[in-house]
């Protein structure tokens, strides 16, 4: 499980637009914003500015995520 700040490249996009699962194999299981954790996610869920994303996967998947989405945060 990985909890990381939502990269600027994904802020404001829906989970469907982000294509995280298809591109990396990671499963987004929650979004943590302030002290709230949202686990009821859909393809239309927006990735908000300043929140964290909770994902399940292996280290190779996380490296792939960083390579694709994490630019100069």
N, CA, C and O atoms as a CHARMM CRD file, in Angstrom:
* protein
*
  292
    1    1 UNK  N      0.85300  -1.18000   0.00000 PROA 1      0.00000
    2    1 UNK  CA     0.00000   0.00000   0.00000 PROA 1      0.00000
    3    1 UNK  C      0.89300   1.23500   0.00000 PROA 1      0.00000
    4    1 UNK  O      1.89900   1.29300   0.70700 PROA 1      0.00000
    5    2 UNK  N      0.50800   2.21200  -0.80000 PROA 2      0.00000
    6    2 UNK  CA     1.25600   3.45600  -0.91900 PROA 2      0.00000
    7    2 UNK  C      0.31500   4.62900  -0.68200 PROA 2      0.00000
    8    2 UNK  O     -0.79600   4.65800  -1.21300 PROA 2      0.00000
    9    3 UNK  N      0.75900   5.59100   0.11100 PROA 3      0.00000
   10    3 UNK  CA     0.00300   6.83000   0.32400 PROA 3      0.00000
   11    3 UNK  C      0.92000   7.96800  -0.09100 PROA 3      0.00000
   12    3 UNK  O      1.95200   8.21400   0.53300 PROA 3      0.00000
   13    4 UNK  N      0.52400   8.66200  -1.16000 PROA 4      0.00000
   14    4 UNK  CA     1.37400   9.75000  -1.65100 PROA 4      0.00000
   15    4 UNK  C      0.51900  10.96900  -1.98300 PROA 4      0.00000
   16    4 UNK  O     -0.66900  10.83600  -2.27800 PROA 4      0.00000
   17    5 UNK  N      1.12000  12.15200  -1.93300 PROA 5      0.00000
   18    5 UNK  CA     0.37100  13.34900  -2.35800 PROA 5      0.00000
   19    5 UNK  C     -0.03200  13.21600  -3.82400 PROA 5      0.00000
   20    5 UNK  O      0.72400  12.69000  -4.64100 PROA 5      0.00000
   21    6 UNK  N     -1.21300  13.69200  -4.14300 PROA 6      0.00000
   22    6 UNK  CA    -1.66600  13.64600  -5.53500 PROA 6      0.00000
   23    6 UNK  C     -0.75700  14.56500  -6.35700 PROA 6      0.00000
   24    6 UNK  O     -0.63600  15.75200  -6.05500 PROA 6      0.00000
   25    7 UNK  N     -0.12200  14.01800  -7.39200 PROA 7      0.00000
   26    7 UNK  CA     0.76400  14.84900  -8.22500 PROA 7      0.00000
   27    7 UNK  C     -0.01800  15.95400  -8.93500 PROA 7      0.00000
   28    7 UNK  O     -1.19700  15.79800  -9.25000 PROA 7      0.00000
   29    8 UNK  N      0.66000  17.06200  -9.17700 PROA 8      0.00000
   30    8 UNK  CA     0.02300  18.19000  -9.87100 PROA 8      0.00000
   31    8 UNK  C     -0.55800  17.75900 -11.21900 PROA 8      0.00000
   32    8 UNK  O     -1.57700  18.29200 -11.65800 PROA 8      0.00000
   33    9 UNK  N      0.09000  16.79900 -11.87000 PROA 9      0.00000
   34    9 UNK  CA    -0.37700  16.34300 -13.18600 PROA 9      0.00000
   35    9 UNK  C     -1.74000  15.65500 -13.12100 PROA 9      0.00000
   36    9 UNK  O     -2.40100  15.49100 -14.14700 PROA 9      0.00000
   37   10 UNK  N     -2.16700  15.24800 -11.91100 PROA 10     0.00000
   38   10 UNK  CA    -3.45700  14.56300 -11.76100 PROA 10     0.00000
   39   10 UNK  C     -4.51700  15.40200 -11.05800 PROA 10     0.00000
   40   10 UNK  O     -5.69100  15.03200 -11.04900 PROA 10     0.00000
   41   11 UNK  N     -4.11900  16.52200 -10.47000 PROA 11     0.00000
   42   11 UNK  CA    -5.07800  17.35000  -9.73400 PROA 11     0.00000
   43   11 UNK  C     -6.21200  17.80500 -10.64100 PROA 11     0.00000
   44   11 UNK  O     -5.98700  18.29600 -11.74700 PROA 11     0.00000
   45   12 UNK  N     -7.44200  17.62900 -10.14600 PROA 12     0.00000
   46   12 UNK  CA    -8.61700  18.06000 -10.88500 PROA 12     0.00000
   47   12 UNK  C     -9.12000  17.06000 -11.91100 PROA 12     0.00000
   48   12 UNK  O    -10.17600  17.26800 -12.50900 PROA 12     0.00000
   49   13 UNK  N     -8.38900  15.98800 -12.12200 PROA 13     0.00000
   50   13 UNK  CA    -8.82100  14.95600 -13.06700 PROA 13     0.00000
   51   13 UNK  C     -9.65900  13.90900 -12.33100 PROA 13     0.00000
   52   13 UNK  O     -9.52100  13.71600 -11.12300 PROA 13     0.00000
   53   14 UNK  N    -10.52300  13.24700 -13.08200 PROA 14     0.00000
   54   14 UNK  CA   -11.28100  12.13800 -12.50600 PROA 14     0.00000
   55   14 UNK  C    -10.39200  10.89200 -12.51100 PROA 14     0.00000
   56   14 UNK  O     -9.37000  10.84800 -13.19600 PROA 14     0.00000
   57   15 UNK  N    -10.79400   9.88900 -11.74200 PROA 15     0.00000
   58   15 UNK  CA   -10.03600   8.63200 -11.75900 PROA 15     0.00000
   59   15 UNK  C    -10.02100   8.03600 -13.16100 PROA 15     0.00000
   60   15 UNK  O     -9.00700   7.48900 -13.59300 PROA 15     0.00000
   61   16 UNK  N    -11.13600   8.13700 -13.87000 PROA 16     0.00000
   62   16 UNK  CA   -11.18900   7.61800 -15.24500 PROA 16     0.00000
   63   16 UNK  C    -10.19200   8.35100 -16.13800 PROA 16     0.00000
   64   16 UNK  O     -9.47900   7.72000 -16.91900 PROA 16     0.00000
   65   17 UNK  N    -10.13700   9.67300 -16.02900 PROA 17     0.00000
   66   17 UNK  CA    -9.20400  10.46200 -16.84300 PROA 17     0.00000
   67   17 UNK  C     -7.75400  10.14900 -16.49000 PROA 17     0.00000
   68   17 UNK  O     -6.87900  10.16800 -17.35600 PROA 17     0.00000
   69   18 UNK  N     -7.50800   9.86400 -15.22200 PROA 18     0.00000
   70   18 UNK  CA    -6.13400   9.61000 -14.77100 PROA 18     0.00000
   71   18 UNK  C     -5.56300   8.33500 -15.37600 PROA 18     0.00000
   72   18 UNK  O     -4.37100   8.26700 -15.67600 PROA 18     0.00000
   73   19 UNK  N     -6.40800   7.32800 -15.55600 PROA 19     0.00000
   74   19 UNK  CA    -5.99300   6.04700 -16.15200 PROA 19     0.00000
   75   19 UNK  C     -4.89400   5.35900 -15.34600 PROA 19     0.00000
   76   19 UNK  O     -4.07200   4.63000 -15.90200 PROA 19     0.00000
   77   20 UNK  N     -4.88300   5.59300 -14.04000 PROA 20     0.00000
   78   20 UNK  CA    -3.82900   5.04800 -13.17500 PROA 20     0.00000
   79   20 UNK  C     -3.76100   3.52500 -13.25700 PROA 20     0.00000
   80   20 UNK  O     -2.68600   2.95400 -13.44100 PROA 20     0.00000
   81   21 UNK  N     -4.90300   2.87700 -13.12200 PROA 21     0.00000
   82   21 UNK  CA    -4.91400   1.41500 -13.13900 PROA 21     0.00000
   83   21 UNK  C     -4.39600   0.82900 -14.43100 PROA 21     0.00000
   84   21 UNK  O     -3.57000  -0.08300 -14.41600 PROA 21     0.00000
   85   22 UNK  N     -4.87400   1.34500 -15.55300 PROA 22     0.00000
   86   22 UNK  CA    -4.47100   0.82100 -16.85900 PROA 22     0.00000
   87   22 UNK  C     -2.99100   1.06800 -17.15000 PROA 22     0.00000
   88   22 UNK  O     -2.32400   0.22300 -17.74700 PROA 22     0.00000
   89   23 UNK  N     -2.48100   2.22100 -16.73100 PROA 23     0.00000
   90   23 UNK  CA    -1.10000   2.57900 -17.05300 PROA 23     0.00000
   91   23 UNK  C     -0.07900   1.99500 -16.08200 PROA 23     0.00000
   92   23 UNK  O      1.07400   1.78000 -16.45500 PROA 23     0.00000
   93   24 UNK  N     -0.49700   1.73400 -14.82300 PROA 24     0.00000
   94   24 UNK  CA     0.47500   1.29900 -13.81900 PROA 24     0.00000
   95   24 UNK  C      0.15500  -0.03900 -13.16700 PROA 24     0.00000
   96   24 UNK  O      1.05300  -0.70400 -12.65100 PROA 24     0.00000
   97   25 UNK  N     -1.11000  -0.44200 -13.18200 PROA 25     0.00000
   98   25 UNK  CA    -1.52100  -1.65600 -12.49000 PROA 25     0.00000
   99   25 UNK  C     -1.92200  -1.40200 -11.04900 PROA 25     0.00000
  100   25 UNK  O     -2.44100  -2.30000 -10.38700 PROA 25     0.00000
  101   26 UNK  N     -1.68900  -0.18300 -10.54800 PROA 26     0.00000
  102   26 UNK  CA    -2.06400   0.15300  -9.17800 PROA 26     0.00000
  103   26 UNK  C     -3.57600   0.28600  -9.04600 PROA 26     0.00000
  104   26 UNK  O     -4.25300   0.71800  -9.97900 PROA 26     0.00000
  105   27 UNK  N     -4.09700  -0.08600  -7.88600 PROA 27     0.00000
  106   27 UNK  CA    -5.51600   0.09400  -7.58200 PROA 27     0.00000
  107   27 UNK  C     -5.67100   1.23900  -6.60000 PROA 27     0.00000
  108   27 UNK  O     -5.10900   1.20900  -5.50500 PROA 27     0.00000
  109   28 UNK  N     -6.43500   2.24800  -6.99500 PROA 28     0.00000
  110   28 UNK  CA    -6.71400   3.36600  -6.09700 PROA 28     0.00000
  111   28 UNK  C     -7.82900   2.92300  -5.16500 PROA 28     0.00000
  112   28 UNK  O     -8.92800   2.59300  -5.61100 PROA 28     0.00000
  113   29 UNK  N     -7.53700   2.91700  -3.84600 PROA 29     0.00000
  114   29 UNK  CA    -8.53400   2.42300  -2.88800 PROA 29     0.00000
  115   29 UNK  C     -9.12200   3.52900  -2.01500 PROA 29     0.00000
  116   29 UNK  O    -10.16000   3.33400  -1.38300 PROA 29     0.00000
  117   30 UNK  N     -8.46200   4.69200  -1.97600 PROA 30     0.00000
  118   30 UNK  CA    -8.98300   5.78300  -1.14800 PROA 30     0.00000
  119   30 UNK  C     -8.30900   7.09200  -1.51600 PROA 30     0.00000
  120   30 UNK  O     -7.24000   7.12700  -2.12400 PROA 30     0.00000
  121   31 UNK  N     -8.98100   8.16900  -1.12200 PROA 31     0.00000
  122   31 UNK  CA    -8.41100   9.51300  -1.22000 PROA 31     0.00000
  123   31 UNK  C     -8.49500  10.11800   0.16900 PROA 31     0.00000
  124   31 UNK  O     -9.55200  10.12500   0.80000 PROA 31     0.00000
  125   32 UNK  N     -7.35900  10.62500   0.63100 PROA 32     0.00000
  126   32 UNK  CA    -7.29400  11.23200   1.96900 PROA 32     0.00000
  127   32 UNK  C     -7.15500  12.73500   1.79800 PROA 32     0.00000
  128   32 UNK  O     -6.18100  13.22300   1.22500 PROA 32     0.00000
  129   33 UNK  N     -8.14600  13.46100   2.30300 PROA 33     0.00000
  130   33 UNK  CA    -8.13100  14.92100   2.21100 PROA 33     0.00000
  131   33 UNK  C     -8.33500  15.48300   3.59800 PROA 33     0.00000
  132   33 UNK  O     -9.36800  15.25100   4.22600 PROA 33     0.00000
  133   34 UNK  N     -7.34000  16.23000   4.08400 PROA 34     0.00000
  134   34 UNK  CA    -7.30600  16.69600   5.46800 PROA 34     0.00000
  135   34 UNK  C     -7.37600  15.46700   6.36300 PROA 34     0.00000
  136   34 UNK  O     -6.51700  14.59300   6.24500 PROA 34     0.00000
  137   35 UNK  N     -8.34800  15.35900   7.24300 PROA 35     0.00000
  138   35 UNK  CA    -8.42700  14.18200   8.11000 PROA 35     0.00000
  139   35 UNK  C     -9.48200  13.19100   7.63000 PROA 35     0.00000
  140   35 UNK  O     -9.74900  12.19600   8.30400 PROA 35     0.00000
  141   36 UNK  N    -10.08000  13.45400   6.47300 PROA 36     0.00000
  142   36 UNK  CA   -11.12500  12.57500   5.95100 PROA 36     0.00000
  143   36 UNK  C    -10.55900  11.60000   4.92700 PROA 36     0.00000
  144   36 UNK  O     -9.73800  11.96300   4.08400 PROA 36     0.00000
  145   37 UNK  N    -11.01700  10.35700   5.02000 PROA 37     0.00000
  146   37 UNK  CA   -10.61500   9.33800   4.05900 PROA 37     0.00000
  147   37 UNK  C    -11.86200   8.90400   3.30000 PROA 37     0.00000
  148   37 UNK  O    -12.83300   8.43000   3.89000 PROA 37     0.00000
  149   38 UNK  N    -11.81700   9.07400   1.98100 PROA 38     0.00000
  150   38 UNK  CA   -12.95000   8.71100   1.13700 PROA 38     0.00000
  151   38 UNK  C    -12.62500   7.38000   0.44300 PROA 38     0.00000
  152   38 UNK  O    -11.65500   7.27600  -0.30800 PROA 38     0.00000
  153   39 UNK  N    -13.45900   6.36800   0.71300 PROA 39     0.00000
  154   39 UNK  CA   -13.22200   5.05300   0.13500 PROA 39     0.00000
  155   39 UNK  C    -14.27500   4.66100  -0.89700 PROA 39     0.00000
  156   39 UNK  O    -14.09300   3.69200  -1.63400 PROA 39     0.00000
  157   40 UNK  N    -15.37200   5.40800  -0.95300 PROA 40     0.00000
  158   40 UNK  CA   -16.40100   5.13500  -1.95500 PROA 40     0.00000
  159   40 UNK  C    -16.05000   5.91400  -3.21900 PROA 40     0.00000
  160   40 UNK  O    -16.49500   7.04500  -3.41700 PROA 40     0.00000
  161   41 UNK  N    -15.25000   5.28700  -4.05900 PROA 41     0.00000
  162   41 UNK  CA   -14.73400   5.94900  -5.25400 PROA 41     0.00000
  163   41 UNK  C    -15.42300   5.41200  -6.49800 PROA 41     0.00000
  164   41 UNK  O    -15.86700   4.26400  -6.53800 PROA 41     0.00000
  165   42 UNK  N    -15.50300   6.25400  -7.50200 PROA 42     0.00000
  166   42 UNK  CA   -16.03500   5.82500  -8.80400 PROA 42     0.00000
  167   42 UNK  C    -15.13400   6.40300  -9.88700 PROA 42     0.00000
  168   42 UNK  O    -14.19600   7.14400  -9.59600 PROA 42     0.00000
  169   43 UNK  N    -15.42000   6.06500 -11.11900 PROA 43     0.00000
  170   43 UNK  CA   -14.64300   6.59900 -12.24300 PROA 43     0.00000
  171   43 UNK  C    -14.73600   8.11500 -12.31000 PROA 43     0.00000
  172   43 UNK  O    -13.83800   8.77400 -12.83400 PROA 43     0.00000
  173   44 UNK  N    -15.83700   8.67500 -11.77500 PROA 44     0.00000
  174   44 UNK  CA   -16.05400  10.12100 -11.81900 PROA 44     0.00000
  175   44 UNK  C    -15.42900  10.86100 -10.63600 PROA 44     0.00000
  176   44 UNK  O    -15.45100  12.09200 -10.60100 PROA 44     0.00000
  177   45 UNK  N    -14.87000  10.12500  -9.66300 PROA 45     0.00000
  178   45 UNK  CA   -14.24900  10.75700  -8.49800 PROA 45     0.00000
  179   45 UNK  C    -13.11100  11.66500  -8.95500 PROA 45     0.00000
  180   45 UNK  O    -12.22800  11.24800  -9.70400 PROA 45     0.00000
  181   46 UNK  N    -13.14900  12.91300  -8.49000 PROA 46     0.00000
  182   46 UNK  CA   -12.11500  13.89300  -8.84600 PROA 46     0.00000
  183   46 UNK  C    -10.96100  13.82500  -7.85200 PROA 46     0.00000
  184   46 UNK  O    -11.17000  13.68500  -6.64700 PROA 46     0.00000
  185   47 UNK  N     -9.75100  13.92600  -8.36800 PROA 47     0.00000
  186   47 UNK  CA    -8.55300  13.94500  -7.53300 PROA 47     0.00000
  187   47 UNK  C     -8.27600  15.39900  -7.13600 PROA 47     0.00000
  188   47 UNK  O     -7.81600  16.19400  -7.95600 PROA 47     0.00000
  189   48 UNK  N     -8.55800  15.74100  -5.87400 PROA 48     0.00000
  190   48 UNK  CA    -8.46900  17.14200  -5.46100 PROA 48     0.00000
  191   48 UNK  C     -7.05000  17.63200  -5.16200 PROA 48     0.00000
  192   48 UNK  O     -6.15900  16.85200  -4.82500 PROA 48     0.00000
  193   49 UNK  N     -6.87200  18.92300  -5.29400 PROA 49     0.00000
  194   49 UNK  CA    -5.61200  19.59500  -4.96200 PROA 49     0.00000
  195   49 UNK  C     -5.32600  19.41500  -3.47400 PROA 49     0.00000
  196   49 UNK  O     -6.22400  19.56400  -2.64500 PROA 49     0.00000
  197   50 UNK  N     -4.09500  19.09800  -3.13900 PROA 50     0.00000
  198   50 UNK  CA    -3.66900  19.03500  -1.74600 PROA 50     0.00000
  199   50 UNK  C     -4.05100  17.77600  -1.00200 PROA 50     0.00000
  200   50 UNK  O     -3.83700  17.69700   0.20800 PROA 50     0.00000
  201   51 UNK  N     -4.60900  16.78700  -1.68100 PROA 51     0.00000
  202   51 UNK  CA    -5.00500  15.54400  -1.02400 PROA 51     0.00000
  203   51 UNK  C     -3.93900  14.46800  -1.27000 PROA 51     0.00000
  204   51 UNK  O     -2.96200  14.67700  -1.98900 PROA 51     0.00000
  205   52 UNK  N     -4.16800  13.31800  -0.64600 PROA 52     0.00000
  206   52 UNK  CA    -3.28500  12.17600  -0.85200 PROA 52     0.00000
  207   52 UNK  C     -4.08900  11.04500  -1.47600 PROA 52     0.00000
  208   52 UNK  O     -5.30300  10.95100  -1.29600 PROA 52     0.00000
  209   53 UNK  N     -3.40400  10.20400  -2.19900 PROA 53     0.00000
  210   53 UNK  CA    -4.03200   9.07300  -2.86100 PROA 53     0.00000
  211   53 UNK  C     -3.48500   7.79800  -2.22100 PROA 53     0.00000
  212   53 UNK  O     -2.28500   7.67000  -1.98000 PROA 53     0.00000
  213   54 UNK  N     -4.39300   6.85800  -1.95300 PROA 54     0.00000
  214   54 UNK  CA    -4.01800   5.58600  -1.34200 PROA 54     0.00000
  215   54 UNK  C     -4.16500   4.50700  -2.40500 PROA 54     0.00000
  216   54 UNK  O     -5.24200   4.31900  -2.97100 PROA 54     0.00000
  217   55 UNK  N     -3.06700   3.79800  -2.67100 PROA 55     0.00000
  218   55 UNK  CA    -3.06200   2.82400  -3.75300 PROA 55     0.00000
  219   55 UNK  C     -2.46600   1.49800  -3.29300 PROA 55     0.00000
  220   55 UNK  O     -1.60000   1.45600  -2.42000 PROA 55     0.00000
  221   56 UNK  N     -2.94600   0.42400  -3.89800 PROA 56     0.00000
  222   56 UNK  CA    -2.40800  -0.91200  -3.65400 PROA 56     0.00000
  223   56 UNK  C     -1.65400  -1.39000  -4.87900 PROA 56     0.00000
  224   56 UNK  O     -2.10200  -1.21400  -6.01200 PROA 56     0.00000
  225   57 UNK  N     -0.50500  -1.99500  -4.63400 PROA 57     0.00000
  226   57 UNK  CA     0.28200  -2.54400  -5.72600 PROA 57     0.00000
  227   57 UNK  C      1.67900  -2.86700  -5.24000 PROA 57     0.00000
  228   57 UNK  O      1.95900  -2.80100  -4.04300 PROA 57     0.00000
  229   58 UNK  N      2.55400  -3.21600  -6.16500 PROA 58     0.00000
  230   58 UNK  CA     3.93000  -3.52400  -5.77600 PROA 58     0.00000
  231   58 UNK  C      4.86000  -2.34900  -6.10100 PROA 58     0.00000
  232   58 UNK  O      4.44100  -1.34300  -6.67400 PROA 58     0.00000
  233   59 UNK  N      6.10500  -2.50300  -5.72700 PROA 59     0.00000
  234   59 UNK  CA     7.05900  -1.40000  -5.86600 PROA 59     0.00000
  235   59 UNK  C      7.30900  -1.04100  -7.33500 PROA 59     0.00000
  236   59 UNK  O      7.53300   0.12700  -7.65500 PROA 59     0.00000
  237   60 UNK  N      7.27100  -2.03600  -8.23100 PROA 60     0.00000
  238   60 UNK  CA     7.46100  -1.74300  -9.65300 PROA 60     0.00000
  239   60 UNK  C      6.32500  -0.87500 -10.17700 PROA 60     0.00000
  240   60 UNK  O      6.54100   0.03200 -10.98100 PROA 60     0.00000
  241   61 UNK  N      5.11600  -1.16300  -9.71000 PROA 61     0.00000
  242   61 UNK  CA     3.96200  -0.36700 -10.10900 PROA 61     0.00000
  243   61 UNK  C      4.10100   1.07200  -9.61200 PROA 61     0.00000
  244   61 UNK  O      3.75200   2.02000 -10.31700 PROA 61     0.00000
  245   62 UNK  N      4.61700   1.22300  -8.38300 PROA 62     0.00000
  246   62 UNK  CA     4.80100   2.56100  -7.82500 PROA 62     0.00000
  247   62 UNK  C      5.85200   3.32700  -8.62800 PROA 62     0.00000
  248   62 UNK  O      5.68400   4.51800  -8.89000 PROA 62     0.00000
  249   63 UNK  N      6.91900   2.66300  -9.01400 PROA 63     0.00000
  250   63 UNK  CA     7.95000   3.31900  -9.83200 PROA 63     0.00000
  251   63 UNK  C      7.36800   3.76300 -11.17000 PROA 63     0.00000
  252   63 UNK  O      7.68300   4.84600 -11.66200 PROA 63     0.00000
  253   64 UNK  N      6.52200   2.92700 -11.75100 PROA 64     0.00000
  254   64 UNK  CA     5.87800   3.26400 -13.01600 PROA 64     0.00000
  255   64 UNK  C      4.98200   4.48900 -12.82900 PROA 64     0.00000
  256   64 UNK  O      4.97200   5.38800 -13.67000 PROA 64     0.00000
  257   65 UNK  N      4.22400   4.52500 -11.71600 PROA 65     0.00000
  258   65 UNK  CA     3.37000   5.66800 -11.39700 PROA 65     0.00000
  259   65 UNK  C      4.21100   6.94200 -11.32200 PROA 65     0.00000
  260   65 UNK  O      3.86800   7.96000 -11.92300 PROA 65     0.00000
  261   66 UNK  N      5.31300   6.87200 -10.57900 PROA 66     0.00000
  262   66 UNK  CA     6.17900   8.04900 -10.42600 PROA 66     0.00000
  263   66 UNK  C      6.73700   8.50600 -11.77500 PROA 66     0.00000
  264   66 UNK  O      6.80200   9.70400 -12.05100 PROA 66     0.00000
  265   67 UNK  N      7.13400   7.56100 -12.60200 PROA 67     0.00000
  266   67 UNK  CA     7.69800   7.90400 -13.91000 PROA 67     0.00000
  267   67 UNK  C      6.67000   8.60900 -14.80400 PROA 67     0.00000
  268   67 UNK  O      7.00500   9.54500 -15.53100 PROA 67     0.00000
  269   68 UNK  N      5.41700   8.14600 -14.74000 PROA 68     0.00000
  270   68 UNK  CA     4.37700   8.69900 -15.61200 PROA 68     0.00000
  271   68 UNK  C      3.79000   9.99900 -15.06300 PROA 68     0.00000
  272   68 UNK  O      3.60700  10.96000 -15.81000 PROA 68     0.00000
  273   69 UNK  N      3.49300  10.03400 -13.75300 PROA 69     0.00000
  274   69 UNK  CA     2.68900  11.12100 -13.20500 PROA 69     0.00000
  275   69 UNK  C      3.42900  12.16300 -12.36100 PROA 69     0.00000
  276   69 UNK  O      2.99100  13.31000 -12.27600 PROA 69     0.00000
  277   70 UNK  N      4.53000  11.77900 -11.74600 PROA 70     0.00000
  278   70 UNK  CA     5.19200  12.70600 -10.83100 PROA 70     0.00000
  279   70 UNK  C      6.24600  13.48900 -11.59200 PROA 70     0.00000
  280   70 UNK  O      7.33300  12.98800 -11.88200 PROA 70     0.00000
  281   71 UNK  N      5.90300  14.71900 -11.90700 PROA 71     0.00000
  282   71 UNK  CA     6.83100  15.59300 -12.61900 PROA 71     0.00000
  283   71 UNK  C      7.56800  16.41100 -11.54900 PROA 71     0.00000
  284   71 UNK  O      8.18800  15.84100 -10.65100 PROA 71     0.00000
  285   72 UNK  N      7.50400  17.69700 -11.63900 PROA 72     0.00000
  286   72 UNK  CA     8.09200  18.57600 -10.62500 PROA 72     0.00000
  287   72 UNK  C      6.98000  19.04500  -9.71600 PROA 72     0.00000
  288   72 UNK  O      6.40900  20.11600  -9.92100 PROA 72     0.00000
  289   73 UNK  N      6.67000  18.23800  -8.70500 PROA 73     0.00000
  290   73 UNK  CA     5.58200  18.59900  -7.77500 PROA 73     0.00000
  291   73 UNK  C      5.91900  19.83600  -7.06200 PROA 73     0.00000
  292   73 UNK  O      5.13600  20.30600  -6.23700 PROA 73     0.00000
